[in-house]
mmCIF file of C-alpha atoms in Angstrom:
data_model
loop_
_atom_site.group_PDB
_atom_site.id
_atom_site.type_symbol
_atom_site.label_atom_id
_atom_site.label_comp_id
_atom_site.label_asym_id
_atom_site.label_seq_id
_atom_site.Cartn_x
_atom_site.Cartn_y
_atom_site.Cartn_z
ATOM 1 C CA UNK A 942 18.731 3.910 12.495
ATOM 2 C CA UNK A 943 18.249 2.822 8.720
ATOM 3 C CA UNK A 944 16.210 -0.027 8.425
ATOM 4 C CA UNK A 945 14.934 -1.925 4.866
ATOM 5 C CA UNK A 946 12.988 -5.190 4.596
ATOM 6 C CA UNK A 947 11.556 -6.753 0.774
ATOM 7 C CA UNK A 948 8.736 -9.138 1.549
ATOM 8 C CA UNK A 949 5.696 -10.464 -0.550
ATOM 9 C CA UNK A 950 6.963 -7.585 -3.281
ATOM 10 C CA UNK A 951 7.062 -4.957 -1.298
ATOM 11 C CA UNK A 952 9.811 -2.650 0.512
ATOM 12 C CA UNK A 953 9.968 -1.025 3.332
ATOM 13 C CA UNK A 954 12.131 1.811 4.801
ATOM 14 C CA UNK A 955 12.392 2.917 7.628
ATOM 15 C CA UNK A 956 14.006 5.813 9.578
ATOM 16 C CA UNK A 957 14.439 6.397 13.027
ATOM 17 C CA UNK A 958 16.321 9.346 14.975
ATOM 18 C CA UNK A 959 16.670 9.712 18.441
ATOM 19 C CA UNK A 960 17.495 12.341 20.319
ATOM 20 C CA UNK A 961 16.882 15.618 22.884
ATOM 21 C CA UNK A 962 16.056 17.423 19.454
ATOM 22 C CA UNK A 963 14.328 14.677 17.623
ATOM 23 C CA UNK A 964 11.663 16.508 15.926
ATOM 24 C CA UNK A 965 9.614 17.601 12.778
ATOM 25 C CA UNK A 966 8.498 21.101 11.493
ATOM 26 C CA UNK A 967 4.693 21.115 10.929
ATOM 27 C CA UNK A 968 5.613 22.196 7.238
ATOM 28 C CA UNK A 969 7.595 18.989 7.168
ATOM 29 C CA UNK A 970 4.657 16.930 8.011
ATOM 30 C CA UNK A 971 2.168 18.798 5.760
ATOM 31 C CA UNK A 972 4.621 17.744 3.110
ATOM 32 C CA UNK A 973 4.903 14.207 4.142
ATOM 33 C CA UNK A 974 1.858 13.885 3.983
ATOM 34 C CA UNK A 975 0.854 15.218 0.996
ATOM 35 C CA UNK A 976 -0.607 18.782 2.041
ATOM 36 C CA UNK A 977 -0.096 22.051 0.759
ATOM 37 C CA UNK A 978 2.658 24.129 2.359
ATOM 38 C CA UNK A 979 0.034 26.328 3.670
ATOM 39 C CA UNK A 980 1.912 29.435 5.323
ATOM 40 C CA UNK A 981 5.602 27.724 4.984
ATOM 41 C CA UNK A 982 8.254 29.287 2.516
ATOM 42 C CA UNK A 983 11.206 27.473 2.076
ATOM 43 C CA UNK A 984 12.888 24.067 1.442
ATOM 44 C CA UNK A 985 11.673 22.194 4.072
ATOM 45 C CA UNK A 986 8.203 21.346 3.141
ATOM 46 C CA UNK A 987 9.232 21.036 -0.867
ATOM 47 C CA UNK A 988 11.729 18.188 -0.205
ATOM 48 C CA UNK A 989 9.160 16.571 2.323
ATOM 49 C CA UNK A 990 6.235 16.614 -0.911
ATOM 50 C CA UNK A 991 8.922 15.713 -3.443
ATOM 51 C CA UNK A 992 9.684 12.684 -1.213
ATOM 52 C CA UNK A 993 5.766 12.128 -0.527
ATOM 53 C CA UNK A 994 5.367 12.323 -4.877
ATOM 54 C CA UNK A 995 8.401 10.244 -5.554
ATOM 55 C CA UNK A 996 6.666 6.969 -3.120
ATOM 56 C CA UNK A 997 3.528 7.715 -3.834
ATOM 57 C CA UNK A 998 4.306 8.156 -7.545
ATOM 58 C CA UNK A 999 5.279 4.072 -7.773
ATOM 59 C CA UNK A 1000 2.281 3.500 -5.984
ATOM 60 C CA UNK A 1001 3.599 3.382 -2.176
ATOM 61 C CA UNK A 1002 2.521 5.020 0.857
ATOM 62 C CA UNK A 1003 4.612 7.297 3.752
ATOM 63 C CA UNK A 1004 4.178 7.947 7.028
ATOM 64 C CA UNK A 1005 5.886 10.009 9.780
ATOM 65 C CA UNK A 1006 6.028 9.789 13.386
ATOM 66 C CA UNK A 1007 6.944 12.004 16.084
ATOM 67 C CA UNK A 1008 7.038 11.372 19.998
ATOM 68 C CA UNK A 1009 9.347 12.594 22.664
ATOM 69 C CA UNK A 1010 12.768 13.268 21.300
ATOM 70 C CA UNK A 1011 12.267 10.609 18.431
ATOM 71 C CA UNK A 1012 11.136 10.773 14.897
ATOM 72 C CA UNK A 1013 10.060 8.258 12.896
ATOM 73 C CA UNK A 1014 9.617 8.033 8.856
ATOM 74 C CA UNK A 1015 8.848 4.673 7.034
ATOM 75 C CA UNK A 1016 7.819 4.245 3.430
ATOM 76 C CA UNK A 1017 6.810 0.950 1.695
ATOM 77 C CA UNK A 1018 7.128 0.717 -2.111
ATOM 78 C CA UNK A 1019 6.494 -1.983 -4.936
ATOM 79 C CA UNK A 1020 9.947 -3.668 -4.903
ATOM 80 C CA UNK A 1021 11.785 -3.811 -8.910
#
């Protein structure tokens, strides 16, 4: 599920998949969240820290959240 609200100049994004194999690599999160890759080699956690550089770049923040068989990822930007 896609999901984007703009309120008091702001948007937000979010996410949402559901499912038996709803989940997140722990490379992916260290890239969401702005770590290094630490052990990880490959494209996973590069597109997760180019995605956590693009929002926080125009001054937004991300988060991601993962519980049983769903995953979670919302961003909120400056809107324009």
């Amino acid at each position: 599920t896609l999901r984007a609200v703009e309120a008091d100049g702001k948007v937000a994004i979010s996410v949402e998949a559901v499912g038996p194999r709803g989940r997140l690599k722990p490379e992916v999160l260290r890239g969401l969240q702005g770590q290094d890759r630490g052990d990880a080699v490959g494209g996973a956690w590069v597109q997760a820290y180019y995605l956590w550089l693009i929002v926080k770049g125009v001054g937004g923040h991300l988060a991601a959240e993962t519980g049983e068989d769903k995953v979670t990822l919302a961003a909120v930007v400056p809107a324009g």
